[in-house]
Amino acid sequence: MFQVAATDTHWIAMGFDEDLTVATRLTINRTIAFLAERFGFPQGEAYRLISLEIDLRITHHVDQKVDVCAMIPVESFK
């Protein structure tokens, strides 16, 4: 599963899975696709942006799923 949220300071892309590696890959791949769709970045440019700008945060849910959040500063798009 993948979701995107927004705050005043960050875009937050979230991927969920029982496996940490799968959740991380899902989050990164879908974040690249989101940036390409939402802001029109070519995929290579979106990959470069997240390589430089994201902060990955990992948490666990009570249902044993792993949540990986990619925090992307809004300032990155100015």
PDB file of N, CA, C and O in Angstrom:
ATOM      1  N   MET A   1       0.845  -1.167   0.000  1.00  0.00           N
ATOM      2  CA  MET A   1       0.000   0.000   0.000  1.00  0.00           C
ATOM      3  C   MET A   1       0.897   1.239   0.000  1.00  0.00           C
ATOM      4  O   MET A   1       1.986   1.229   0.553  1.00  0.00           O
ATOM      5  N   PHE A   2       0.415   2.325  -0.610  1.00  0.00           N
ATOM      6  CA  PHE A   2       1.172   3.568  -0.701  1.00  0.00           C
ATOM      7  C   PHE A   2       0.213   4.741  -0.536  1.00  0.00           C
ATOM      8  O   PHE A   2      -0.886   4.730  -1.088  1.00  0.00           O
ATOM      9  N   GLN A   3       0.636   5.749   0.219  1.00  0.00           N
ATOM     10  CA  GLN A   3      -0.167   6.957   0.420  1.00  0.00           C
ATOM     11  C   GLN A   3       0.749   8.167   0.417  1.00  0.00           C
ATOM     12  O   GLN A   3       1.942   8.062   0.716  1.00  0.00           O
ATOM     13  N   VAL A   4       0.177   9.326   0.105  1.00  0.00           N
ATOM     14  CA  VAL A   4       0.917  10.591   0.155  1.00  0.00           C
ATOM     15  C   VAL A   4       0.111  11.576   0.992  1.00  0.00           C
ATOM     16  O   VAL A   4      -1.110  11.664   0.858  1.00  0.00           O
ATOM     17  N   ALA A   5       0.810  12.302   1.851  1.00  0.00           N
ATOM     18  CA  ALA A   5       0.189  13.342   2.658  1.00  0.00           C
ATOM     19  C   ALA A   5       1.021  14.615   2.500  1.00  0.00           C
ATOM     20  O   ALA A   5       2.164  14.569   2.042  1.00  0.00           O
ATOM     21  N   ALA A   6       0.451  15.729   2.895  1.00  0.00           N
ATOM     22  CA  ALA A   6       1.166  17.003   2.804  1.00  0.00           C
ATOM     23  C   ALA A   6       0.991  17.776   4.106  1.00  0.00           C
ATOM     24  O   ALA A   6      -0.070  17.740   4.723  1.00  0.00           O
ATOM     25  N   THR A   7       2.058  18.452   4.516  1.00  0.00           N
ATOM     26  CA  THR A   7       2.007  19.390   5.623  1.00  0.00           C
ATOM     27  C   THR A   7       2.502  20.730   5.091  1.00  0.00           C
ATOM     28  O   THR A   7       2.838  20.852   3.910  1.00  0.00           O
ATOM     29  N   ASP A   8       2.588  21.723   5.937  1.00  0.00           N
ATOM     30  CA  ASP A   8       3.112  23.019   5.511  1.00  0.00           C
ATOM     31  C   ASP A   8       4.584  22.933   5.118  1.00  0.00           C
ATOM     32  O   ASP A   8       5.067  23.738   4.320  1.00  0.00           O
ATOM     33  N   THR A   9       5.302  21.974   5.674  1.00  0.00           N
ATOM     34  CA  THR A   9       6.747  21.897   5.449  1.00  0.00           C
ATOM     35  C   THR A   9       7.210  20.709   4.620  1.00  0.00           C
ATOM     36  O   THR A   9       8.324  20.730   4.101  1.00  0.00           O
ATOM     37  N   HIS A  10       6.388  19.641   4.509  1.00  0.00           N
ATOM     38  CA  HIS A  10       6.838  18.425   3.824  1.00  0.00           C
ATOM     39  C   HIS A  10       5.727  17.756   3.017  1.00  0.00           C
ATOM     40  O   HIS A  10       4.556  17.816   3.388  1.00  0.00           O
ATOM     41  N   TRP A  11       6.137  17.091   1.931  1.00  0.00           N
ATOM     42  CA  TRP A  11       5.333  16.052   1.311  1.00  0.00           C
ATOM     43  C   TRP A  11       5.778  14.775   2.005  1.00  0.00           C
ATOM     44  O   TRP A  11       6.975  14.568   2.222  1.00  0.00           O
ATOM     45  N   ILE A  12       4.838  13.920   2.369  1.00  0.00           N
ATOM     46  CA  ILE A  12       5.174  12.682   3.076  1.00  0.00           C
ATOM     47  C   ILE A  12       4.608  11.519   2.274  1.00  0.00           C
ATOM     48  O   ILE A  12       3.392  11.366   2.151  1.00  0.00           O
ATOM     49  N   ALA A  13       5.515  10.705   1.725  1.00  0.00           N
ATOM     50  CA  ALA A  13       5.126   9.513   0.976  1.00  0.00           C
ATOM     51  C   ALA A  13       5.308   8.317   1.897  1.00  0.00           C
ATOM     52  O   ALA A  13       6.354   8.170   2.533  1.00  0.00           O
ATOM     53  N   MET A  14       4.269   7.473   1.990  1.00  0.00           N
ATOM     54  CA  MET A  14       4.294   6.362   2.944  1.00  0.00           C
ATOM     55  C   MET A  14       4.031   5.035   2.239  1.00  0.00           C
ATOM     56  O   MET A  14       3.067   4.914   1.498  1.00  0.00           O
ATOM     57  N   GLY A  15       4.906   4.060   2.493  1.00  0.00           N
ATOM     58  CA  GLY A  15       4.718   2.712   1.969  1.00  0.00           C
ATOM     59  C   GLY A  15       4.608   1.733   3.121  1.00  0.00           C
ATOM     60  O   GLY A  15       5.274   1.883   4.147  1.00  0.00           O
ATOM     61  N   PHE A  16       3.748   0.723   2.961  1.00  0.00           N
ATOM     62  CA  PHE A  16       3.485  -0.242   4.030  1.00  0.00           C
ATOM     63  C   PHE A  16       3.668  -1.666   3.505  1.00  0.00           C
ATOM     64  O   PHE A  16       3.225  -1.984   2.399  1.00  0.00           O
ATOM     65  N   ASP A  17       4.272  -2.521   4.288  1.00  0.00           N
ATOM     66  CA  ASP A  17       4.381  -3.942   3.973  1.00  0.00           C
ATOM     67  C   ASP A  17       4.853  -4.659   5.231  1.00  0.00           C
ATOM     68  O   ASP A  17       5.320  -4.031   6.173  1.00  0.00           O
ATOM     69  N   GLU A  18       4.746  -5.981   5.228  1.00  0.00           N
ATOM     70  CA  GLU A  18       5.268  -6.755   6.362  1.00  0.00           C
ATOM     71  C   GLU A  18       6.792  -6.813   6.341  1.00  0.00           C
ATOM     72  O   GLU A  18       7.425  -7.043   7.355  1.00  0.00           O
ATOM     73  N   ASP A  19       7.379  -6.626   5.172  1.00  0.00           N
ATOM     74  CA  ASP A  19       8.826  -6.722   4.992  1.00  0.00           C
ATOM     75  C   ASP A  19       9.421  -5.317   4.818  1.00  0.00           C
ATOM     76  O   ASP A  19       8.953  -4.543   3.987  1.00  0.00           O
ATOM     77  N   LEU A  20      10.455  -5.006   5.596  1.00  0.00           N
ATOM     78  CA  LEU A  20      11.075  -3.681   5.557  1.00  0.00           C
ATOM     79  C   LEU A  20      11.639  -3.359   4.173  1.00  0.00           C
ATOM     80  O   LEU A  20      11.463  -2.246   3.667  1.00  0.00           O
ATOM     81  N   THR A  21      12.301  -4.309   3.548  1.00  0.00           N
ATOM     82  CA  THR A  21      12.888  -4.076   2.226  1.00  0.00           C
ATOM     83  C   THR A  21      11.808  -3.765   1.196  1.00  0.00           C
ATOM     84  O   THR A  21      11.940  -2.834   0.395  1.00  0.00           O
ATOM     85  N   VAL A  22      10.728  -4.532   1.216  1.00  0.00           N
ATOM     86  CA  VAL A  22       9.625  -4.307   0.277  1.00  0.00           C
ATOM     87  C   VAL A  22       8.992  -2.948   0.526  1.00  0.00           C
ATOM     88  O   VAL A  22       8.725  -2.192  -0.421  1.00  0.00           O
ATOM     89  N   ALA A  23       8.759  -2.598   1.772  1.00  0.00           N
ATOM     90  CA  ALA A  23       8.149  -1.303   2.102  1.00  0.00           C
ATOM     91  C   ALA A  23       9.046  -0.147   1.661  1.00  0.00           C
ATOM     92  O   ALA A  23       8.564   0.858   1.140  1.00  0.00           O
ATOM     93  N   THR A  24      10.353  -0.287   1.839  1.00  0.00           N
ATOM     94  CA  THR A  24      11.292   0.766   1.439  1.00  0.00           C
ATOM     95  C   THR A  24      11.320   0.915  -0.078  1.00  0.00           C
ATOM     96  O   THR A  24      11.243   2.034  -0.603  1.00  0.00           O
ATOM     97  N   ARG A  25      11.423  -0.196  -0.792  1.00  0.00           N
ATOM     98  CA  ARG A  25      11.419  -0.132  -2.261  1.00  0.00           C
ATOM     99  C   ARG A  25      10.119   0.458  -2.787  1.00  0.00           C
ATOM    100  O   ARG A  25      10.126   1.277  -3.707  1.00  0.00           O
ATOM    101  N   LEU A  26       9.012   0.035  -2.212  1.00  0.00           N
ATOM    102  CA  LEU A  26       7.712   0.562  -2.621  1.00  0.00           C
ATOM    103  C   LEU A  26       7.659   2.072  -2.418  1.00  0.00           C
ATOM    104  O   LEU A  26       7.246   2.820  -3.304  1.00  0.00           O
ATOM    105  N   THR A  27       8.095   2.525  -1.255  1.00  0.00           N
ATOM    106  CA  THR A  27       8.066   3.953  -0.950  1.00  0.00           C
ATOM    107  C   THR A  27       8.928   4.741  -1.927  1.00  0.00           C
ATOM    108  O   THR A  27       8.486   5.758  -2.474  1.00  0.00           O
ATOM    109  N   ILE A  28      10.136   4.292  -2.177  1.00  0.00           N
ATOM    110  CA  ILE A  28      11.033   5.010  -3.079  1.00  0.00           C
ATOM    111  C   ILE A  28      10.494   5.001  -4.510  1.00  0.00           C
ATOM    112  O   ILE A  28      10.426   6.045  -5.169  1.00  0.00           O
ATOM    113  N   ASN A  29      10.094   3.840  -5.005  1.00  0.00           N
ATOM    114  CA  ASN A  29       9.596   3.750  -6.384  1.00  0.00           C
ATOM    115  C   ASN A  29       8.322   4.561  -6.595  1.00  0.00           C
ATOM    116  O   ASN A  29       8.177   5.256  -7.604  1.00  0.00           O
ATOM    117  N   ARG A  30       7.398   4.487  -5.649  1.00  0.00           N
ATOM    118  CA  ARG A  30       6.150   5.240  -5.788  1.00  0.00           C
ATOM    119  C   ARG A  30       6.371   6.737  -5.569  1.00  0.00           C
ATOM    120  O   ARG A  30       5.668   7.556  -6.134  1.00  0.00           O
ATOM    121  N   THR A  31       7.356   7.114  -4.753  1.00  0.00           N
ATOM    122  CA  THR A  31       7.680   8.527  -4.579  1.00  0.00           C
ATOM    123  C   THR A  31       8.191   9.107  -5.889  1.00  0.00           C
ATOM    124  O   THR A  31       7.810  10.217  -6.283  1.00  0.00           O
ATOM    125  N   ILE A  32       9.038   8.367  -6.583  1.00  0.00           N
ATOM    126  CA  ILE A  32       9.533   8.805  -7.889  1.00  0.00           C
ATOM    127  C   ILE A  32       8.357   8.970  -8.858  1.00  0.00           C
ATOM    128  O   ILE A  32       8.249   9.985  -9.551  1.00  0.00           O
ATOM    129  N   ALA A  33       7.463   7.991  -8.891  1.00  0.00           N
ATOM    130  CA  ALA A  33       6.289   8.070  -9.777  1.00  0.00           C
ATOM    131  C   ALA A  33       5.394   9.243  -9.393  1.00  0.00           C
ATOM    132  O   ALA A  33       4.886   9.957 -10.264  1.00  0.00           O
ATOM    133  N   PHE A  34       5.190   9.474  -8.092  1.00  0.00           N
ATOM    134  CA  PHE A  34       4.370  10.595  -7.623  1.00  0.00           C
ATOM    135  C   PHE A  34       4.952  11.927  -8.084  1.00  0.00           C
ATOM    136  O   PHE A  34       4.233  12.791  -8.578  1.00  0.00           O
ATOM    137  N   LEU A  35       6.266  12.104  -7.904  1.00  0.00           N
ATOM    138  CA  LEU A  35       6.899  13.355  -8.307  1.00  0.00           C
ATOM    139  C   LEU A  35       6.811  13.563  -9.821  1.00  0.00           C
ATOM    140  O   LEU A  35       6.614  14.687 -10.291  1.00  0.00           O
ATOM    141  N   ALA A  36       6.927  12.489 -10.573  1.00  0.00           N
ATOM    142  CA  ALA A  36       6.805  12.584 -12.032  1.00  0.00           C
ATOM    143  C   ALA A  36       5.389  12.988 -12.427  1.00  0.00           C
ATOM    144  O   ALA A  36       5.203  13.856 -13.284  1.00  0.00           O
ATOM    145  N   GLU A  37       4.393  12.393 -11.773  1.00  0.00           N
ATOM    146  CA  GLU A  37       2.991  12.692 -12.094  1.00  0.00           C
ATOM    147  C   GLU A  37       2.569  14.076 -11.596  1.00  0.00           C
ATOM    148  O   GLU A  37       1.963  14.852 -12.317  1.00  0.00           O
ATOM    149  N   ARG A  38       2.877  14.372 -10.365  1.00  0.00           N
ATOM    150  CA  ARG A  38       2.398  15.601  -9.716  1.00  0.00           C
ATOM    151  C   ARG A  38       3.108  16.861 -10.217  1.00  0.00           C
ATOM    152  O   ARG A  38       2.496  17.898 -10.418  1.00  0.00           O
ATOM    153  N   PHE A  39       4.440  16.765 -10.377  1.00  0.00           N
ATOM    154  CA  PHE A  39       5.234  17.944 -10.704  1.00  0.00           C
ATOM    155  C   PHE A  39       5.851  17.898 -12.105  1.00  0.00           C
ATOM    156  O   PHE A  39       6.546  18.826 -12.497  1.00  0.00           O
ATOM    157  N   GLY A  40       5.643  16.808 -12.833  1.00  0.00           N
ATOM    158  CA  GLY A  40       6.142  16.705 -14.195  1.00  0.00           C
ATOM    159  C   GLY A  40       7.630  16.433 -14.319  1.00  0.00           C
ATOM    160  O   GLY A  40       8.214  16.643 -15.383  1.00  0.00           O
ATOM    161  N   PHE A  41       8.256  15.970 -13.236  1.00  0.00           N
ATOM    162  CA  PHE A  41       9.679  15.639 -13.317  1.00  0.00           C
ATOM    163  C   PHE A  41       9.883  14.393 -14.170  1.00  0.00           C
ATOM    164  O   PHE A  41       9.137  13.428 -14.030  1.00  0.00           O
ATOM    165  N   PRO A  42      10.907  14.367 -15.034  1.00  0.00           N
ATOM    166  CA  PRO A  42      11.286  13.095 -15.645  1.00  0.00           C
ATOM    167  C   PRO A  42      11.727  12.150 -14.517  1.00  0.00           C
ATOM    168  O   PRO A  42      12.194  12.603 -13.466  1.00  0.00           O
ATOM    169  N   GLN A  43      11.591  10.839 -14.706  1.00  0.00           N
ATOM    170  CA  GLN A  43      11.902   9.906 -13.623  1.00  0.00           C
ATOM    171  C   GLN A  43      13.338  10.040 -13.127  1.00  0.00           C
ATOM    172  O   GLN A  43      13.590   9.950 -11.935  1.00  0.00           O
ATOM    173  N   GLY A  44      14.279  10.276 -14.025  1.00  0.00           N
ATOM    174  CA  GLY A  44      15.672  10.447 -13.600  1.00  0.00           C
ATOM    175  C   GLY A  44      15.861  11.651 -12.705  1.00  0.00           C
ATOM    176  O   GLY A  44      16.605  11.623 -11.726  1.00  0.00           O
ATOM    177  N   GLU A  45      15.170  12.743 -13.036  1.00  0.00           N
ATOM    178  CA  GLU A  45      15.241  13.956 -12.219  1.00  0.00           C
ATOM    179  C   GLU A  45      14.567  13.746 -10.861  1.00  0.00           C
ATOM    180  O   GLU A  45      15.054  14.213  -9.828  1.00  0.00           O
ATOM    181  N   ALA A  46      13.438  13.039 -10.841  1.00  0.00           N
ATOM    182  CA  ALA A  46      12.756  12.730  -9.578  1.00  0.00           C
ATOM    183  C   ALA A  46      13.654  11.859  -8.696  1.00  0.00           C
ATOM    184  O   ALA A  46      13.738  12.081  -7.480  1.00  0.00           O
ATOM    185  N   TYR A  47      14.339  10.899  -9.286  1.00  0.00           N
ATOM    186  CA  TYR A  47      15.261  10.034  -8.528  1.00  0.00           C
ATOM    187  C   TYR A  47      16.393  10.871  -7.940  1.00  0.00           C
ATOM    188  O   TYR A  47      16.764  10.705  -6.778  1.00  0.00           O
ATOM    189  N   ARG A  48      16.936  11.775  -8.743  1.00  0.00           N
ATOM    190  CA  ARG A  48      18.017  12.649  -8.254  1.00  0.00           C
ATOM    191  C   ARG A  48      17.528  13.497  -7.089  1.00  0.00           C
ATOM    192  O   ARG A  48      18.201  13.646  -6.076  1.00  0.00           O
ATOM    193  N   LEU A  49      16.326  14.051  -7.214  1.00  0.00           N
ATOM    194  CA  LEU A  49      15.776  14.894  -6.160  1.00  0.00           C
ATOM    195  C   LEU A  49      15.628  14.114  -4.846  1.00  0.00           C
ATOM    196  O   LEU A  49      16.068  14.579  -3.798  1.00  0.00           O
ATOM    197  N   ILE A  50      15.030  12.923  -4.906  1.00  0.00           N
ATOM    198  CA  ILE A  50      14.848  12.201  -3.648  1.00  0.00           C
ATOM    199  C   ILE A  50      16.171  11.692  -3.088  1.00  0.00           C
ATOM    200  O   ILE A  50      16.322  11.562  -1.880  1.00  0.00           O
ATOM    201  N   SER A  51      17.147  11.431  -3.962  1.00  0.00           N
ATOM    202  CA  SER A  51      18.466  11.010  -3.473  1.00  0.00           C
ATOM    203  C   SER A  51      19.102  12.092  -2.616  1.00  0.00           C
ATOM    204  O   SER A  51      19.833  11.796  -1.672  1.00  0.00           O
ATOM    205  N   LEU A  52      18.814  13.337  -2.954  1.00  0.00           N
ATOM    206  CA  LEU A  52      19.407  14.465  -2.232  1.00  0.00           C
ATOM    207  C   LEU A  52      18.548  14.975  -1.090  1.00  0.00           C
ATOM    208  O   LEU A  52      19.062  15.498  -0.105  1.00  0.00           O
ATOM    209  N   GLU A  53      17.238  14.855  -1.199  1.00  0.00           N
ATOM    210  CA  GLU A  53      16.344  15.584  -0.311  1.00  0.00           C
ATOM    211  C   GLU A  53      15.542  14.763   0.700  1.00  0.00           C
ATOM    212  O   GLU A  53      15.077  15.319   1.678  1.00  0.00           O
ATOM    213  N   ILE A  54      15.307  13.470   0.472  1.00  0.00           N
ATOM    214  CA  ILE A  54      14.380  12.777   1.373  1.00  0.00           C
ATOM    215  C   ILE A  54      15.048  12.341   2.669  1.00  0.00           C
ATOM    216  O   ILE A  54      16.245  12.100   2.739  1.00  0.00           O
ATOM    217  N   ASP A  55      14.223  12.261   3.676  1.00  0.00           N
ATOM    218  CA  ASP A  55      14.591  11.718   4.975  1.00  0.00           C
ATOM    219  C   ASP A  55      13.658  10.521   5.179  1.00  0.00           C
ATOM    220  O   ASP A  55      12.445  10.691   5.279  1.00  0.00           O
ATOM    221  N   LEU A  56      14.214   9.299   5.186  1.00  0.00           N
ATOM    222  CA  LEU A  56      13.386   8.107   5.390  1.00  0.00           C
ATOM    223  C   LEU A  56      13.201   7.851   6.880  1.00  0.00           C
ATOM    224  O   LEU A  56      14.160   7.885   7.649  1.00  0.00           O
ATOM    225  N   ARG A  57      11.972   7.586   7.257  1.00  0.00           N
ATOM    226  CA  ARG A  57      11.648   7.260   8.654  1.00  0.00           C
ATOM    227  C   ARG A  57      10.913   5.933   8.669  1.00  0.00           C
ATOM    228  O   ARG A  57      10.002   5.714   7.868  1.00  0.00           O
ATOM    229  N   ILE A  58      11.278   5.079   9.590  1.00  0.00           N
ATOM    230  CA  ILE A  58      10.717   3.727   9.646  1.00  0.00           C
ATOM    231  C   ILE A  58      10.033   3.519  10.985  1.00  0.00           C
ATOM    232  O   ILE A  58      10.605   3.790  12.040  1.00  0.00           O
ATOM    233  N   THR A  59       8.774   3.047  10.924  1.00  0.00           N
ATOM    234  CA  THR A  59       8.023   2.744  12.136  1.00  0.00           C
ATOM    235  C   THR A  59       7.309   1.410  11.956  1.00  0.00           C
ATOM    236  O   THR A  59       7.229   0.880  10.855  1.00  0.00           O
ATOM    237  N   HIS A  60       6.793   0.882  13.038  1.00  0.00           N
ATOM    238  CA  HIS A  60       6.011  -0.350  12.993  1.00  0.00           C
ATOM    239  C   HIS A  60       4.587  -0.053  13.436  1.00  0.00           C
ATOM    240  O   HIS A  60       4.367   0.737  14.339  1.00  0.00           O
ATOM    241  N   HIS A  61       3.658  -0.714  12.789  1.00  0.00           N
ATOM    242  CA  HIS A  61       2.258  -0.608  13.183  1.00  0.00           C
ATOM    243  C   HIS A  61       1.912  -1.790  14.074  1.00  0.00           C
ATOM    244  O   HIS A  61       2.592  -2.804  14.085  1.00  0.00           O
ATOM    245  N   VAL A  62       0.821  -1.701  14.786  1.00  0.00           N
ATOM    246  CA  VAL A  62       0.405  -2.777  15.670  1.00  0.00           C
ATOM    247  C   VAL A  62       0.045  -4.054  14.915  1.00  0.00           C
ATOM    248  O   VAL A  62       0.086  -5.125  15.461  1.00  0.00           O
ATOM    249  N   ASP A  63      -0.303  -3.935  13.648  1.00  0.00           N
ATOM    250  CA  ASP A  63      -0.661  -5.125  12.870  1.00  0.00           C
ATOM    251  C   ASP A  63       0.556  -5.775  12.217  1.00  0.00           C
ATOM    252  O   ASP A  63       0.435  -6.534  11.271  1.00  0.00           O
ATOM    253  N   GLN A  64       1.757  -5.457  12.717  1.00  0.00           N
ATOM    254  CA  GLN A  64       3.026  -6.038  12.273  1.00  0.00           C
ATOM    255  C   GLN A  64       3.489  -5.546  10.908  1.00  0.00           C
ATOM    256  O   GLN A  64       4.427  -6.077  10.350  1.00  0.00           O
ATOM    257  N   LYS A  65       2.844  -4.535  10.359  1.00  0.00           N
ATOM    258  CA  LYS A  65       3.322  -3.959   9.108  1.00  0.00           C
ATOM    259  C   LYS A  65       4.371  -2.905   9.407  1.00  0.00           C
ATOM    260  O   LYS A  65       4.345  -2.248  10.440  1.00  0.00           O
ATOM    261  N   VAL A  66       5.293  -2.763   8.475  1.00  0.00           N
ATOM    262  CA  VAL A  66       6.323  -1.742   8.574  1.00  0.00           C
ATOM    263  C   VAL A  66       5.877  -0.550   7.741  1.00  0.00           C
ATOM    264  O   VAL A  66       5.382  -0.696   6.635  1.00  0.00           O
ATOM    265  N   ASP A  67       6.041   0.626   8.280  1.00  0.00           N
ATOM    266  CA  ASP A  67       5.682   1.877   7.610  1.00  0.00           C
ATOM    267  C   ASP A  67       6.979   2.615   7.310  1.00  0.00           C
ATOM    268  O   ASP A  67       7.748   2.899   8.221  1.00  0.00           O
ATOM    269  N   VAL A  68       7.235   2.896   6.037  1.00  0.00           N
ATOM    270  CA  VAL A  68       8.396   3.687   5.655  1.00  0.00           C
ATOM    271  C   VAL A  68       7.878   5.010   5.110  1.00  0.00           C
ATOM    272  O   VAL A  68       7.082   5.039   4.174  1.00  0.00           O
ATOM    273  N   CYS A  69       8.312   6.101   5.729  1.00  0.00           N
ATOM    274  CA  CYS A  69       7.881   7.436   5.312  1.00  0.00           C
ATOM    275  C   CYS A  69       9.059   8.168   4.669  1.00  0.00           C
ATOM    276  O   CYS A  69      10.145   8.215   5.243  1.00  0.00           O
ATOM    277  N   ALA A  70       8.817   8.730   3.497  1.00  0.00           N
ATOM    278  CA  ALA A  70       9.804   9.571   2.826  1.00  0.00           C
ATOM    279  C   ALA A  70       9.371  11.018   3.033  1.00  0.00           C
ATOM    280  O   ALA A  70       8.353  11.446   2.510  1.00  0.00           O
ATOM    281  N   MET A  71      10.126  11.738   3.817  1.00  0.00           N
ATOM    282  CA  MET A  71       9.832  13.139   4.116  1.00  0.00           C
ATOM    283  C   MET A  71      10.575  14.008   3.103  1.00  0.00           C
ATOM    284  O   MET A  71      11.802  13.999   3.052  1.00  0.00           O
ATOM    285  N   ILE A  72       9.816  14.749   2.273  1.00  0.00           N
ATOM    286  CA  ILE A  72      10.411  15.592   1.236  1.00  0.00           C
ATOM    287  C   ILE A  72      10.078  17.040   1.556  1.00  0.00           C
ATOM    288  O   ILE A  72       8.911  17.428   1.552  1.00  0.00           O
ATOM    289  N   PRO A  73      11.081  17.864   1.842  1.00  0.00           N
ATOM    290  CA  PRO A  73      10.813  19.262   2.183  1.00  0.00           C
ATOM    291  C   PRO A  73      10.123  20.000   1.028  1.00  0.00           C
ATOM    292  O   PRO A  73      10.518  19.879  -0.131  1.00  0.00           O
ATOM    293  N   VAL A  74       9.108  20.778   1.364  1.00  0.00           N
ATOM    294  CA  VAL A  74       8.395  21.571   0.368  1.00  0.00           C
ATOM    295  C   VAL A  74       9.356  22.553  -0.305  1.00  0.00           C
ATOM    296  O   VAL A  74       9.241  22.847  -1.499  1.00  0.00           O
ATOM    297  N   GLU A  75      10.348  23.049   0.427  1.00  0.00           N
ATOM    298  CA  GLU A  75      11.330  23.984  -0.116  1.00  0.00           C
ATOM    299  C   GLU A  75      12.090  23.406  -1.308  1.00  0.00           C
ATOM    300  O   GLU A  75      12.640  24.157  -2.111  1.00  0.00           O
ATOM    301  N   SER A  76      12.127  22.093  -1.438  1.00  0.00           N
ATOM    302  CA  SER A  76      12.829  21.448  -2.550  1.00  0.00           C
ATOM    303  C   SER A  76      12.213  21.785  -3.890  1.00  0.00           C
ATOM    304  O   SER A  76      12.861  21.634  -4.933  1.00  0.00           O
ATOM    305  N   PHE A  77      10.968  22.248  -3.893  1.00  0.00           N
ATOM    306  CA  PHE A  77      10.255  22.514  -5.132  1.00  0.00           C
ATOM    307  C   PHE A  77      10.240  23.987  -5.522  1.00  0.00           C
ATOM    308  O   PHE A  77       9.580  24.367  -6.457  1.00  0.00           O
ATOM    309  N   LYS A  78      10.976  24.800  -4.792  1.00  0.00           N
ATOM    310  CA  LYS A  78      11.014  26.239  -5.108  1.00  0.00           C
ATOM    311  C   LYS A  78      12.182  26.556  -6.009  1.00  0.00           C
ATOM    312  O   LYS A  78      13.155  25.912  -6.058  1.00  0.00           O
TER     313      LYS A  78
END
